[in-house]
Each structure stands twice: as structure tokens, then as C-alpha cells.
């Protein structure tokens, strides 16, 4: 996004032009930003630790075109469910490029996972014997809870530590690998995912050291080698204005240094290092654009837009901050403003957390950092259906998901005959 | 729902039988309960104030079969958007049986509203002149903010009072009707919706009195007659165990008495009274059924189910309490239990607010009061798609919405050619 003469551009297209073509509300993604984000991480690994693989945690935004950009860049896909594995396969990924990190899986999930031949990060030891019912995988990786977790976007995104529902407590990890070894498994990996959206390089060093200690001790005790460690995602992006960008070069440098030192200390070979960022690759590439439709002078003045709560779940689910820009009004004086959507709930009120310029009817509103966990969590509500997704590449734009229509609202539904035959 | 020999039945079918037929997770609705809920309200009006009309606020659950049950009983539909009007029309409703209560409408919304000929509750005076651009309606009703609001399910559901984004402040209502009268409108209604899920009869009397005072004064000053007043929804259902059911007979009796007294006082004719409950008609008719898939002994013991956070939004959005039952374990001793879904977020943890019996793999879990604001707000996430909806009528069951499949995940998406043609 950039500003030229107070007008907002995404890549080389003014948002006014996009809304004339596609209407509002729309999600718009900038292809170049996605590529740049991926390359920044890949480049740092090339520099410090070339034995790496990056996976895209597709849960954050499962639009096939977005995933395809990253796949073209060389990413694999980290899937949270069988449907996400199916999507990765449909996008042409080979089995070794798909990693499956589910939790509390059903027998059907495990059966399909074995069939897919994806690399499996098993979330608990109890799932291992269930998995064997359906086949013996070539390799097994367990998700380990290293006992510490952190997130910059709320407790709900802290996915390790004593409260977390995820992973095997590190004290019990040895037993898990022992059981797998006894069952005849020859190849091993170790996975962790301790939280979301962390912005401090040293945190990554700390958890990497912890995981290396865990696999170092297990390697020595069980005489097994770890082919890979999977450090999870966690690479953060700034949402609030006072937050600084994560220094990727420094982060990967610290991770790399730690792995090498620990491998030497435990006399184990340096493992392949996997990471599975989602938010970092796409979060800042996406924007939501809406329009001011009505201005009401009630006990307060409300500015009504089509940026409804159902399409921007982070704001209501996590009280997340997303900076708002108004086209043609950049740098104008700002005031306390109540921006609302069209949903019949009082929760559907925006911008309590930031000041905005004086708004007029038909003003275009842009919300930043909407590439991750926005469309991916949006829901139909009040008959307000899901908006279109647009991809922008320099001066070109493409619809990558059509806006839902009335037919999508009643899709899959049936009225039993006894209800239609009555009056 | 009833319990026979520790087994849970919905109408005359054991839930075990339903899950064998349809799998888990599933939403199950009891047709008789929907009808009973509607008839309880209609009967009370028949008794105390026969000049009434009931509308179903379809936003709470827009499954066509559920709406059809209520339409068969005589309900109209209260729509929050044009798509909900389209659904009502598709279900065979005539224009006078559709009421449109949107907010912050776009020009496209207003144009479609005029075309539909639905009765319009305009949320603000500013929308009136915009509406006239597209045609002159036979009747106009304004949504009035009477200055007071209340909800039993959180501040987000308090939809009147000084903070509310809804309606016209009652001090300004006179001006709205004056403008409409001057524009040549002959027929008038007045609408309010002050909050959700209220359980005290006297509250309804209080807000009815307030609205009658408002229309009484406007009637006298402008010499206009109000054909109807629309009291909104608000009729509550108990979620928590210590909450008592709303006494409908007493509520309607008090409303009726108030209207008659106020009509007499202001020397106006007794208006048609409309109400538009959604939650009350369907909330307690719906259940969500899932299964225990995995038991993990971590720092805590977690019981993993397929009742994922994406299909039960009230729990995470509003920290709502929904009582949980375990099939075959009714009345067993209960313990603190962490019930979780399969989503990659720590927020996806249930039952912190209630104790449960000791769980085993494959136990069936039933969550009550899932008829309103559950499926209607559910979202696809982590590739966990939306579950099936089942209707039960005595000993028969019907699929009223098929579970989503992988194809639904990628519906409407397109990959631009430049992404497929690259490697």
C-alpha cells in the first residue's frame, strides 16, 4: 500500500479504481508483498542455515491463489485438517511438501492422514497407536509442548506452556519416541508451535534452544537421529502503531547459531529446520476496503459502512487493532469516530481504538493487515454474505474468489416434504 | 430433549441413533419445540390482544426448513438484509408478511427494499430521503431508540439506549414523521428493538409504555395515526441453570394492558402490535452433538471432541454458557473437565464453566440451546467445514442442510493464469 497525492494505492492501482470495478466490501491482496515476505525469510535461512524448508500454514488464508503464490516461491503447506491436505494436493504439492499438524484427531482424520502420506506432526502419544491401525508411516514427528509459550495477539494464541491444549509435555516426549521406535519407526522429526505473532528475535532463540535440548537428550537416550525439527510459525507482524517489525535476519541468525551449538554439544547431526509461518507471509499483504453508506446523528454520530463484523472477525474475537485509512483524507486532522457495520449487533462498532478524519458519504475506508485470520474466519450472518477476494499484481487485478450470492446462502439446504405440503 | 434410562432423546429418537445415521458433529432441531414456542406466544396474544402479528427474525437461524415451520404456523419474516428478504420471498411469503429492519443501508439495499414492497423499519431519518429516490412506499415505519435498552446476553446485544448504533433518538422521532408526512406518506408504523434475551415481564411493559408515549405525542402533534407498533424481539430464553423461563402469558398480558391504557390516554386507536422474536422461537429447539475423539494427559487432561469453536461461535464471541450433557452418563458424579475442539487455537476450549462426568473415548456430547445464533454465525476455519443440520419430528429425521464438503471450501475461487503457468 502506498499513498500518492492523498490517494491510496495497492501496488500500482488506486483503491478507487478497484472499488469501481469490484464494488465494496472487498478483500485485496498484494502479490508482491506475499513474495517479498516469503523471500525475506528464505534469504535469511540461505544465509545462515541452508538446510531448511518453509511451509505455509494455510489455515490463516486458504484462498488457493494466495497459497499458489507461496507454492510457486517454494513453500510447502502446513495443514490443520484433512480438507487442508486435500487443498494442498489439489494445488499440486507432493507428499513431502505437505505437513499435517492437527490436534485431537478422529479415526477418520488419522486414516486419511496415513493415506495422504503427508508428514505427520502427531499432537499426542495417544494418537500413535490409533494411527498404526491404519498403516505404518515412514516417519513420525511428535508435537512437543516445551513448557513455554508466548503470543503477541492474546492468550488464545499462546499454544504451548502449562495451560495449552497442544502437544506432548516435554517431560513425556521421551516415552513417545520410545513407543514409536519400539513399533519399528525408523525416521523421526520433532515439532513445536508455541504461540502466534511474536516480535522478539531472542524468543525464537530461546525456544529453539529448548527444543534442541529435548531432542538432544532423546537422541542420546534412544540412539535415534532426528531428520528435522519444525519450529512452528510464530513470526509476528506489527498491528499496533508502536510495534516494531520483527527482525527476520537477526531471528534466523540466532536460531541457526543455537541449532549448531546444541547439535555440537549433544553430538547429533544438524537437523533439517522447518518453519510454518502463515501470518508472516500473508498478514500484511491483505486489505479490506469498504464504503461509508450512512451517517446518523443519534446520541452519538455513527458512520455506517459495509465493513460488517462478520467479515472482520479479529476485531470482535480478539479485540484486535487494525489501522484504518480513509482514501483522499490522509493526514487530515483526526477525531474520535464511531464507525459501524450493518449487522444487528451493538458489537458491530469499529474504530473506538483510533481517531479518524471527518467522514463523508461514499468515503472509501481501508483496513490494513487483513491478509491473515480475516477472510479465513469470516461468516455469513444477517444475510450479509462473504465478500470477493481480489489479487493485485502491479497494474493488474484478478478476482480470486467471487462474492457470495443468495444461492450460497441456501446451498446444501432441503425442506422436508411434510413442511412444503402443508399450507 | 428428554432422558430415558440415561440415554438422551430428541423428540422420540435417541441421539445415538442420530449420530449413527448422520455422524458428528451435527445440529439437531426439534420441530415440535419450534411450534410450541410459537404457539405459546400466539396464544397469549389471542387471549389478551388479538390484533397482533408475529414475525420470525430469520437472522438467528436462516435454515429454510426452520423458517418454513414458523411460516406454516402463521409467522411472517423479519429480515435484516436484502438476502433475508429474498429468502422470505422464496419461502412463499407475501409482501405484507415481510418486514425489513436493516441498518446503515446502502443505496443498493434501499433500492431493493422498495422493489420488494416489504414493510420497512427505517433505522434513521437520513435514509428516508435516500429511499424516496427509488420510489414512494405506501407506509413508513421508523425504528425508534426509546433511550433505554437491556440484554441478558451481554452489552453487544443491548440495542437501544445512549450507546446504541440503532434507531432514531426518541427526541428526534417527531421530526422524522413530520418529514415523512410532508413527503406525502399516509400510513405509519413505529418500531423499536431494545435488546436481546430479556427474561423479566415488567421490562416489556416498561418499553411498551415508553413507545406508546412516543407515538401518542407524535399522533397528537402531527395528527397522524399509527397502524402498528413493532415491539421488536427480546423475548428471552434461559441459558444458565439459575435462570428462570420468561413468563410469556404475564408478559403479553402486561404489554396488552399498557397499550390499551396508553391508547385511551392519548385518544388514539389501538394499534396492530407486531413482535419479531427469533431466539425465543428456535433457541431451545436446537442441539449440537459431537463425540469425544481423543483424551490427552498433558499438564492437564484434555478431552478432544469435534465440537470445534468455529461451529459454536456464541461460546467464544460472548463467553456464553451452554449446558453440556453426556449420553449414558446423566447424573454421574461430575468433575472439572477441559473439553476441547480440533482448532489450532487455545480459545477452542469448552466447559471451563461447568463440571462434567468422567469421559471416555466415543462418548456423545450434547450442547443445548443451539437453535439460535449458532449455525447462523458459524464459520469455516482450519478446513473444518460447517456441519449438517437435522430436523427431528417425532420418530422421523430429515437432513435440512448437508454437511459441507471439500468442494464448498474452494467454491467461487479462481487461480489467475499467471500463477498456474509458472512452475
PDB file of C-alpha atoms in Angstrom, chain A residues 17-138:
ATOM      1  CA  UNK A  17     -10.379   2.111  -9.311  1.00  0.00           C
ATOM      2  CA  UNK A  18     -10.641  -1.290  -7.604  1.00  0.00           C
ATOM      3  CA  UNK A  19     -13.931  -0.404  -5.918  1.00  0.00           C
ATOM      4  CA  UNK A  20     -15.369   0.924  -9.176  1.00  0.00           C
ATOM      5  CA  UNK A  21     -14.564  -2.392 -10.802  1.00  0.00           C
ATOM      6  CA  UNK A  22     -15.430  -4.796  -7.997  1.00  0.00           C
ATOM      7  CA  UNK A  23     -17.673  -2.859  -5.585  1.00  0.00           C
ATOM      8  CA  UNK A  24     -17.351  -2.955  -1.801  1.00  0.00           C
ATOM      9  CA  UNK A  25     -16.645  -4.625   0.536  1.00  0.00           C
ATOM     10  CA  UNK A  26     -13.638  -6.431  -0.944  1.00  0.00           C
ATOM     11  CA  UNK A  27     -10.512  -8.075   0.322  1.00  0.00           C
ATOM     12  CA  UNK A  28      -7.493  -7.087  -1.768  1.00  0.00           C
ATOM     13  CA  UNK A  29      -4.140  -8.853  -1.623  1.00  0.00           C
ATOM     14  CA  UNK A  30      -0.834  -7.583  -2.979  1.00  0.00           C
ATOM     15  CA  UNK A  31       1.034 -10.416  -4.704  1.00  0.00           C
ATOM     16  CA  UNK A  32       4.405  -8.744  -4.439  1.00  0.00           C
ATOM     17  CA  UNK A  33       4.106  -8.354  -0.673  1.00  0.00           C
ATOM     18  CA  UNK A  34       3.436 -12.079  -0.272  1.00  0.00           C
ATOM     19  CA  UNK A  35       6.502 -12.902  -2.360  1.00  0.00           C
ATOM     20  CA  UNK A  36       8.657 -10.352  -0.534  1.00  0.00           C
ATOM     21  CA  UNK A  37       7.638 -11.736   2.848  1.00  0.00           C
ATOM     22  CA  UNK A  38       8.477 -15.285   1.816  1.00  0.00           C
ATOM     23  CA  UNK A  39      11.785 -14.287   0.236  1.00  0.00           C
ATOM     24  CA  UNK A  40      12.884 -12.341   3.308  1.00  0.00           C
ATOM     25  CA  UNK A  41      12.626 -15.491   5.421  1.00  0.00           C
ATOM     26  CA  UNK A  42      14.084 -17.797   2.767  1.00  0.00           C
ATOM     27  CA  UNK A  43      17.001 -15.442   2.170  1.00  0.00           C
ATOM     28  CA  UNK A  44      17.891 -15.317   5.858  1.00  0.00           C
ATOM     29  CA  UNK A  45      17.869 -19.103   6.031  1.00  0.00           C
ATOM     30  CA  UNK A  46      20.020 -19.343   2.869  1.00  0.00           C
ATOM     31  CA  UNK A  47      22.482 -17.043   4.573  1.00  0.00           C
ATOM     32  CA  UNK A  48      22.685 -18.729   7.963  1.00  0.00           C
ATOM     33  CA  UNK A  49      21.252 -22.253   7.684  1.00  0.00           C
ATOM     34  CA  UNK A  50      20.627 -23.503   4.154  1.00  0.00           C
ATOM     35  CA  UNK A  51      19.249 -26.843   5.344  1.00  0.00           C
ATOM     36  CA  UNK A  52      15.676 -25.533   5.736  1.00  0.00           C
ATOM     37  CA  UNK A  53      12.136 -25.950   4.423  1.00  0.00           C
ATOM     38  CA  UNK A  54       9.310 -23.431   4.694  1.00  0.00           C
ATOM     39  CA  UNK A  55       5.678 -24.431   4.856  1.00  0.00           C
ATOM     40  CA  UNK A  56       2.674 -22.121   4.527  1.00  0.00           C
ATOM     41  CA  UNK A  57       0.196 -22.534   7.412  1.00  0.00           C
ATOM     42  CA  UNK A  58      -2.764 -22.431   5.069  1.00  0.00           C
ATOM     43  CA  UNK A  59      -5.310 -22.053   7.871  1.00  0.00           C
ATOM     44  CA  UNK A  60      -4.647 -18.316   8.011  1.00  0.00           C
ATOM     45  CA  UNK A  61      -5.889 -17.770   4.463  1.00  0.00           C
ATOM     46  CA  UNK A  62      -6.919 -20.752   2.399  1.00  0.00           C
ATOM     47  CA  UNK A  63      -7.564 -18.941  -0.861  1.00  0.00           C
ATOM     48  CA  UNK A  64      -5.992 -21.237  -3.477  1.00  0.00           C
ATOM     49  CA  UNK A  65      -4.437 -18.334  -5.406  1.00  0.00           C
ATOM     50  CA  UNK A  66      -2.676 -17.000  -2.317  1.00  0.00           C
ATOM     51  CA  UNK A  67      -1.380 -20.477  -1.500  1.00  0.00           C
ATOM     52  CA  UNK A  68      -0.275 -20.889  -5.111  1.00  0.00           C
ATOM     53  CA  UNK A  69       1.893 -17.772  -4.936  1.00  0.00           C
ATOM     54  CA  UNK A  70       3.757 -19.257  -1.985  1.00  0.00           C
ATOM     55  CA  UNK A  71       3.972 -22.688  -3.573  1.00  0.00           C
ATOM     56  CA  UNK A  72       5.493 -21.069  -6.643  1.00  0.00           C
ATOM     57  CA  UNK A  73       8.040 -19.459  -4.349  1.00  0.00           C
ATOM     58  CA  UNK A  74       8.950 -22.893  -3.000  1.00  0.00           C
ATOM     59  CA  UNK A  75       6.811 -23.240   0.105  1.00  0.00           C
ATOM     60  CA  UNK A  76       5.141 -26.432   1.187  1.00  0.00           C
ATOM     61  CA  UNK A  77       1.816 -26.395   3.004  1.00  0.00           C
ATOM     62  CA  UNK A  78       1.184 -26.914   6.703  1.00  0.00           C
ATOM     63  CA  UNK A  79      -2.327 -28.373   7.018  1.00  0.00           C
ATOM     64  CA  UNK A  80      -4.502 -28.344  10.147  1.00  0.00           C
ATOM     65  CA  UNK A  81      -7.097 -30.791   8.809  1.00  0.00           C
ATOM     66  CA  UNK A  82      -7.727 -33.314   6.079  1.00  0.00           C
ATOM     67  CA  UNK A  83      -9.512 -30.714   3.957  1.00  0.00           C
ATOM     68  CA  UNK A  84      -6.404 -28.557   4.053  1.00  0.00           C
ATOM     69  CA  UNK A  85      -4.347 -31.565   2.922  1.00  0.00           C
ATOM     70  CA  UNK A  86      -6.802 -32.055   0.043  1.00  0.00           C
ATOM     71  CA  UNK A  87      -6.362 -28.417  -0.915  1.00  0.00           C
ATOM     72  CA  UNK A  88      -2.567 -28.730  -0.871  1.00  0.00           C
ATOM     73  CA  UNK A  89      -2.790 -31.820  -3.083  1.00  0.00           C
ATOM     74  CA  UNK A  90      -5.129 -30.044  -5.464  1.00  0.00           C
ATOM     75  CA  UNK A  91      -2.562 -27.277  -5.736  1.00  0.00           C
ATOM     76  CA  UNK A  92      -0.079 -29.846  -6.992  1.00  0.00           C
ATOM     77  CA  UNK A  93       2.043 -30.407  -3.921  1.00  0.00           C
ATOM     78  CA  UNK A  94       3.877 -33.694  -3.497  1.00  0.00           C
ATOM     79  CA  UNK A  95       3.577 -35.597  -0.220  1.00  0.00           C
ATOM     80  CA  UNK A  96       6.911 -34.420   1.202  1.00  0.00           C
ATOM     81  CA  UNK A  97       5.778 -30.824   0.759  1.00  0.00           C
ATOM     82  CA  UNK A  98       2.691 -31.323   2.929  1.00  0.00           C
ATOM     83  CA  UNK A  99       2.955 -31.370   6.678  1.00  0.00           C
ATOM     84  CA  UNK A 100      -0.068 -32.201   8.821  1.00  0.00           C
ATOM     85  CA  UNK A 101      -0.304 -30.615  12.255  1.00  0.00           C
ATOM     86  CA  UNK A 102      -3.764 -31.463  13.544  1.00  0.00           C
ATOM     87  CA  UNK A 103      -4.958 -31.971  17.085  1.00  0.00           C
ATOM     88  CA  UNK A 104      -7.474 -34.282  18.784  1.00  0.00           C
ATOM     89  CA  UNK A 105      -7.897 -36.157  15.516  1.00  0.00           C
ATOM     90  CA  UNK A 106     -10.692 -38.608  14.900  1.00  0.00           C
ATOM     91  CA  UNK A 107     -10.063 -42.085  13.497  1.00  0.00           C
ATOM     92  CA  UNK A 108     -11.290 -40.795  10.132  1.00  0.00           C
ATOM     93  CA  UNK A 109      -8.727 -37.994  10.265  1.00  0.00           C
ATOM     94  CA  UNK A 110      -5.903 -40.418  11.086  1.00  0.00           C
ATOM     95  CA  UNK A 111      -6.930 -42.845   8.363  1.00  0.00           C
ATOM     96  CA  UNK A 112      -6.994 -40.080   5.758  1.00  0.00           C
ATOM     97  CA  UNK A 113      -3.677 -38.728   7.034  1.00  0.00           C
ATOM     98  CA  UNK A 114      -1.940 -42.084   6.533  1.00  0.00           C
ATOM     99  CA  UNK A 115      -3.471 -42.359   3.078  1.00  0.00           C
ATOM    100  CA  UNK A 116      -2.242 -38.882   2.108  1.00  0.00           C
ATOM    101  CA  UNK A 117       1.365 -39.785   3.030  1.00  0.00           C
ATOM    102  CA  UNK A 118       1.818 -36.256   4.351  1.00  0.00           C
ATOM    103  CA  UNK A 119       4.433 -35.760   7.058  1.00  0.00           C
ATOM    104  CA  UNK A 120       2.528 -36.029  10.326  1.00  0.00           C
ATOM    105  CA  UNK A 121       3.162 -33.968  13.449  1.00  0.00           C
ATOM    106  CA  UNK A 122       1.260 -36.056  15.995  1.00  0.00           C
ATOM    107  CA  UNK A 123      -0.176 -33.902  18.744  1.00  0.00           C
ATOM    108  CA  UNK A 124      -0.259 -36.648  21.372  1.00  0.00           C
ATOM    109  CA  UNK A 125       1.165 -40.038  22.139  1.00  0.00           C
ATOM    110  CA  UNK A 126      -2.359 -41.478  22.401  1.00  0.00           C
ATOM    111  CA  UNK A 127      -2.829 -40.861  18.682  1.00  0.00           C
ATOM    112  CA  UNK A 128       0.150 -43.013  17.725  1.00  0.00           C
ATOM    113  CA  UNK A 129      -1.387 -46.420  18.432  1.00  0.00           C
ATOM    114  CA  UNK A 130      -4.603 -45.266  16.742  1.00  0.00           C
ATOM    115  CA  UNK A 131      -2.612 -44.197  13.691  1.00  0.00           C
ATOM    116  CA  UNK A 132      -0.942 -47.628  13.436  1.00  0.00           C
ATOM    117  CA  UNK A 133      -4.374 -49.210  12.987  1.00  0.00           C
ATOM    118  CA  UNK A 134      -4.420 -47.631   9.531  1.00  0.00           C
ATOM    119  CA  UNK A 135      -0.813 -48.138   8.473  1.00  0.00           C
ATOM    120  CA  UNK A 136       2.806 -47.616   9.482  1.00  0.00           C
ATOM    121  CA  UNK A 137       4.176 -44.230   8.430  1.00  0.00           C
ATOM    122  CA  UNK A 138       7.762 -43.934   7.169  1.00  0.00           C
TER     123      UNK A 138
END
